[in-house]
Amino acid sequence: SRAELAAGGIVLSDPRTLVGAAAATGYGTARAYPFSISPEGGVRLRLGAGRWWDAGSGGRAYDELSGTLAGFLPVPAWGFANHVLAVRGAGILRQGPLAPVRSIGGTGSADLAIGGDGTSFPVRGFSPGARFGTRGWTASAEWRFPIHMRGVPGRVLGFSLVAVSGALFADAGNAWCTGADRARPGFDGCAASPPPLVTAGAELKLDLGVFHSQRARLAMGVAQRIQGGTGPVFYFGTGF
């Protein structure tokens, strides 16, 4: 919570210690095949909820609801694997007298904007904290396509290049605070109704074998900021 508050530029004069409980459930039908560049042929759903209390007073601090839904449609076309149309939406709501902000922006998790663990809120082309608030959402659409697969990968220091793929994408996201949030000390800088962040761009992904047992992904791309900023931004991401 303190890291998210710092990302939003909020410094509390009276920080509290919170205790809580949270639970999440998921459902998925999408799967990857031996030559797939992405999950395909299904959906992934994640829902989470939690409640936190002020450890000092014992009073309710805040409640949280979050959810992520992603879909993957395979499209037979050129290349060594199916092309994939992937879409993802995620949202979060925090309500209560001590609700912390959630930052929006960045490249996201291992599979970047789409297909990760469901807890990230990425908008490629903007850094984390570009928007922050007690409510937020992000959405992504991506066309993924294969470029090259090595039949006999060479190895250097335990790493081997397995496949190269690309993607064209569009991202959007926003976060804001309610009037009650903004009335809290230090929260006046949290916007009530900022315009959404919007970007579009292209990405190159390198799948690597790591010591014969793991798959790592390196991604590099360029995102053109359409709303919330100007000009292109180059970025780099990694993950397993």
XYZ file of C-alpha atoms in Angstrom:
240
model
C 0.000 0.000 0.000
C 2.795 2.434 0.813
C 4.468 1.719 -2.529
C 1.235 2.442 -4.387
C 0.665 5.626 -2.423
C 4.217 6.736 -3.245
C 3.628 5.981 -6.944
C 0.640 8.286 -6.769
C 2.606 11.084 -5.093
C 0.615 10.769 -1.857
C 2.430 10.925 1.479
C 0.396 10.202 4.601
C 1.180 12.245 7.690
C -0.321 9.511 9.883
C 0.509 6.104 8.334
C -1.440 3.137 9.708
C -0.749 -0.574 10.006
C -3.460 -2.600 8.341
C -4.362 -6.273 8.644
C -6.742 -8.100 6.372
C -7.865 -11.121 4.463
C -8.313 -11.639 0.735
C -9.421 -14.444 -1.550
C -9.381 -14.983 -5.302
C -10.802 -17.523 -7.694
C -10.176 -18.187 -11.347
C -11.443 -20.076 -14.357
C -9.693 -20.755 -17.629
C -10.166 -22.664 -20.856
C -7.382 -21.115 -22.963
C -4.313 -23.267 -23.481
C -0.984 -23.196 -25.292
C 0.200 -25.953 -27.616
C 3.809 -27.039 -28.362
C 4.388 -24.358 -31.030
C 1.964 -21.700 -29.730
C 3.140 -18.122 -29.348
C 0.277 -17.369 -26.932
C -2.586 -18.982 -25.053
C -5.404 -19.587 -27.531
C -8.898 -20.969 -27.958
C -10.562 -19.833 -24.728
C -10.854 -17.385 -21.854
C -9.237 -16.648 -18.507
C -11.255 -15.149 -15.638
C -10.053 -14.021 -12.219
C -12.145 -12.483 -9.406
C -10.802 -11.266 -6.072
C -12.170 -9.677 -2.893
C -10.748 -8.608 0.440
C -11.281 -6.565 3.592
C -8.670 -4.731 5.690
C -8.841 -3.317 9.211
C -6.855 -0.673 11.098
C -4.641 -2.667 13.472
C -4.619 0.230 15.943
C -8.323 0.964 16.299
C -9.786 -2.266 14.974
C -12.095 -0.330 12.670
C -12.690 -1.175 9.017
C -10.028 0.358 6.774
C -11.299 -0.567 3.315
C -12.814 -3.233 1.107
C -11.510 -4.268 -2.304
C -13.039 -5.933 -5.363
C -11.018 -6.771 -8.477
C -11.495 -8.745 -11.644
C -9.788 -9.666 -14.901
C -11.213 -11.248 -18.048
C -9.097 -12.207 -21.076
C -10.031 -13.962 -24.310
C -7.845 -15.621 -26.963
C -9.071 -16.367 -30.492
C -6.765 -18.450 -32.749
C -6.604 -17.410 -36.401
C -4.982 -19.827 -38.903
C -2.628 -17.848 -41.164
C 1.006 -17.788 -42.276
C 3.837 -18.858 -39.964
C 4.771 -21.780 -37.743
C 1.831 -21.243 -35.332
C -1.644 -19.765 -35.198
C -2.045 -16.027 -35.066
C -3.993 -14.956 -31.961
C -6.403 -12.101 -31.366
C -6.173 -11.417 -27.613
C -8.271 -9.015 -25.542
C -8.134 -8.262 -21.823
C -9.989 -6.066 -19.370
C -9.220 -5.518 -15.679
C -10.805 -3.412 -12.956
C -10.361 -2.623 -9.277
C -12.508 -0.843 -6.660
C -11.404 0.119 -3.153
C -13.917 1.636 -0.740
C -13.360 2.822 2.826
C -11.895 5.537 5.061
C -8.304 4.248 4.633
C -8.470 2.954 1.060
C -5.060 3.285 -0.648
C -4.664 4.231 -4.282
C -3.810 1.789 -7.077
C -1.428 2.931 -9.793
C -2.168 2.403 -13.498
C 0.470 2.134 -16.232
C 3.590 0.241 -17.226
C 4.187 -2.925 -19.240
C 2.489 -5.407 -16.910
C 3.459 -8.965 -16.077
C 5.303 -11.788 -17.820
C 3.120 -11.838 -20.894
C 2.935 -8.050 -20.686
C -0.521 -6.597 -21.110
C -2.398 -9.811 -21.842
C -2.254 -13.221 -20.225
C -0.374 -12.528 -16.992
C -1.403 -13.274 -13.420
C -4.403 -10.946 -13.526
C -3.176 -8.508 -10.896
C -1.431 -5.984 -13.147
C -2.957 -2.848 -14.680
C -0.685 -2.014 -17.623
C -0.862 0.736 -20.214
C 2.221 0.448 -22.395
C 3.865 3.784 -23.124
C 3.133 5.202 -19.656
C 5.071 4.561 -16.461
C 3.378 3.107 -13.349
C 1.687 5.947 -11.491
C 0.698 7.860 -14.624
C -2.822 7.534 -13.195
C -3.725 6.551 -9.645
C -6.856 6.266 -7.569
C -9.097 4.054 -5.464
C -10.860 2.943 -8.647
C -9.243 1.935 -11.911
C -9.441 -0.101 -15.086
C -7.322 -1.101 -18.061
C -8.134 -2.695 -21.416
C -5.932 -4.151 -24.155
C -6.407 -5.627 -27.607
C -3.545 -7.357 -29.398
C -2.932 -9.155 -32.697
C -0.123 -11.690 -32.182
C 1.703 -13.319 -35.083
C 4.647 -15.748 -35.455
C 7.877 -14.638 -37.138
C 10.528 -17.351 -36.745
C 11.205 -20.586 -34.878
C 14.613 -22.221 -34.626
C 14.617 -25.937 -35.379
C 17.851 -26.593 -33.455
C 18.384 -23.731 -30.974
C 21.991 -22.838 -30.273
C 22.887 -22.270 -26.645
C 24.990 -19.554 -25.061
C 25.623 -19.659 -21.294
C 22.511 -21.790 -20.767
C 20.201 -19.600 -22.866
C 18.793 -20.531 -26.267
C 16.577 -18.633 -28.696
C 13.411 -20.682 -29.267
C 11.014 -18.433 -31.180
C 10.370 -14.884 -32.322
C 6.898 -13.366 -32.564
C 5.379 -9.938 -32.964
C 2.247 -8.058 -31.991
C 0.230 -4.970 -32.839
C -1.649 -3.577 -29.850
C -3.883 -0.882 -28.395
C -4.021 -0.148 -24.645
C -6.213 2.106 -22.518
C -6.676 2.699 -18.812
C -7.704 5.133 -16.129
C -7.874 5.605 -12.351
C -9.557 8.185 -10.134
C -10.696 9.060 -6.595
C -14.162 9.840 -5.238
C -15.056 13.062 -3.463
C -14.772 11.296 -0.102
C -11.282 10.103 -1.014
C -10.186 13.587 -2.056
C -11.340 15.001 1.276
C -8.773 12.872 3.103
C -5.491 14.584 4.118
C -2.924 14.306 1.335
C -5.390 13.004 -1.270
C -6.281 16.332 -2.901
C -3.866 15.514 -5.745
C -5.890 12.440 -6.725
C -7.962 13.443 -9.762
C -11.749 13.038 -9.756
C -12.308 12.494 -13.492
C -9.092 12.490 -15.556
C -9.195 11.527 -19.253
C -8.194 7.903 -19.961
C -4.690 7.021 -21.102
C -4.647 5.577 -24.645
C -1.735 4.126 -26.634
C -1.148 1.960 -29.703
C 2.027 0.339 -30.964
C 4.039 -2.695 -32.001
C 6.041 -5.240 -30.059
C 8.739 -7.861 -30.738
C 8.886 -10.895 -28.433
C 11.809 -13.314 -28.029
C 11.135 -16.651 -26.319
C 14.251 -18.106 -24.697
C 15.005 -21.497 -23.209
C 16.749 -21.222 -19.824
C 18.911 -24.174 -18.692
C 16.641 -26.689 -20.492
C 13.843 -26.282 -17.930
C 12.293 -22.789 -18.142
C 10.935 -20.498 -20.820
C 11.639 -16.778 -20.548
C 10.182 -13.985 -22.664
C 11.916 -10.760 -23.605
C 9.731 -8.099 -25.167
C 10.638 -4.758 -26.662
C 8.314 -2.339 -28.344
C 7.243 1.162 -29.143
C 3.970 2.710 -27.956
C 2.544 5.865 -29.478
C 0.695 7.907 -26.852
C -2.661 8.974 -28.270
C -4.274 10.473 -25.153
C -2.706 11.513 -21.876
C 0.667 12.264 -23.455
C 2.437 12.876 -26.738
C 5.097 11.134 -28.785
C 6.348 7.538 -28.969
C 7.864 5.670 -26.023
C 10.220 2.685 -26.296
C 9.983 0.029 -23.609
C 11.453 -3.332 -22.591
C 9.934 -6.114 -20.471
C 10.891 -9.580 -19.228
C 9.160 -12.495 -17.583
C 8.756 -16.285 -17.384
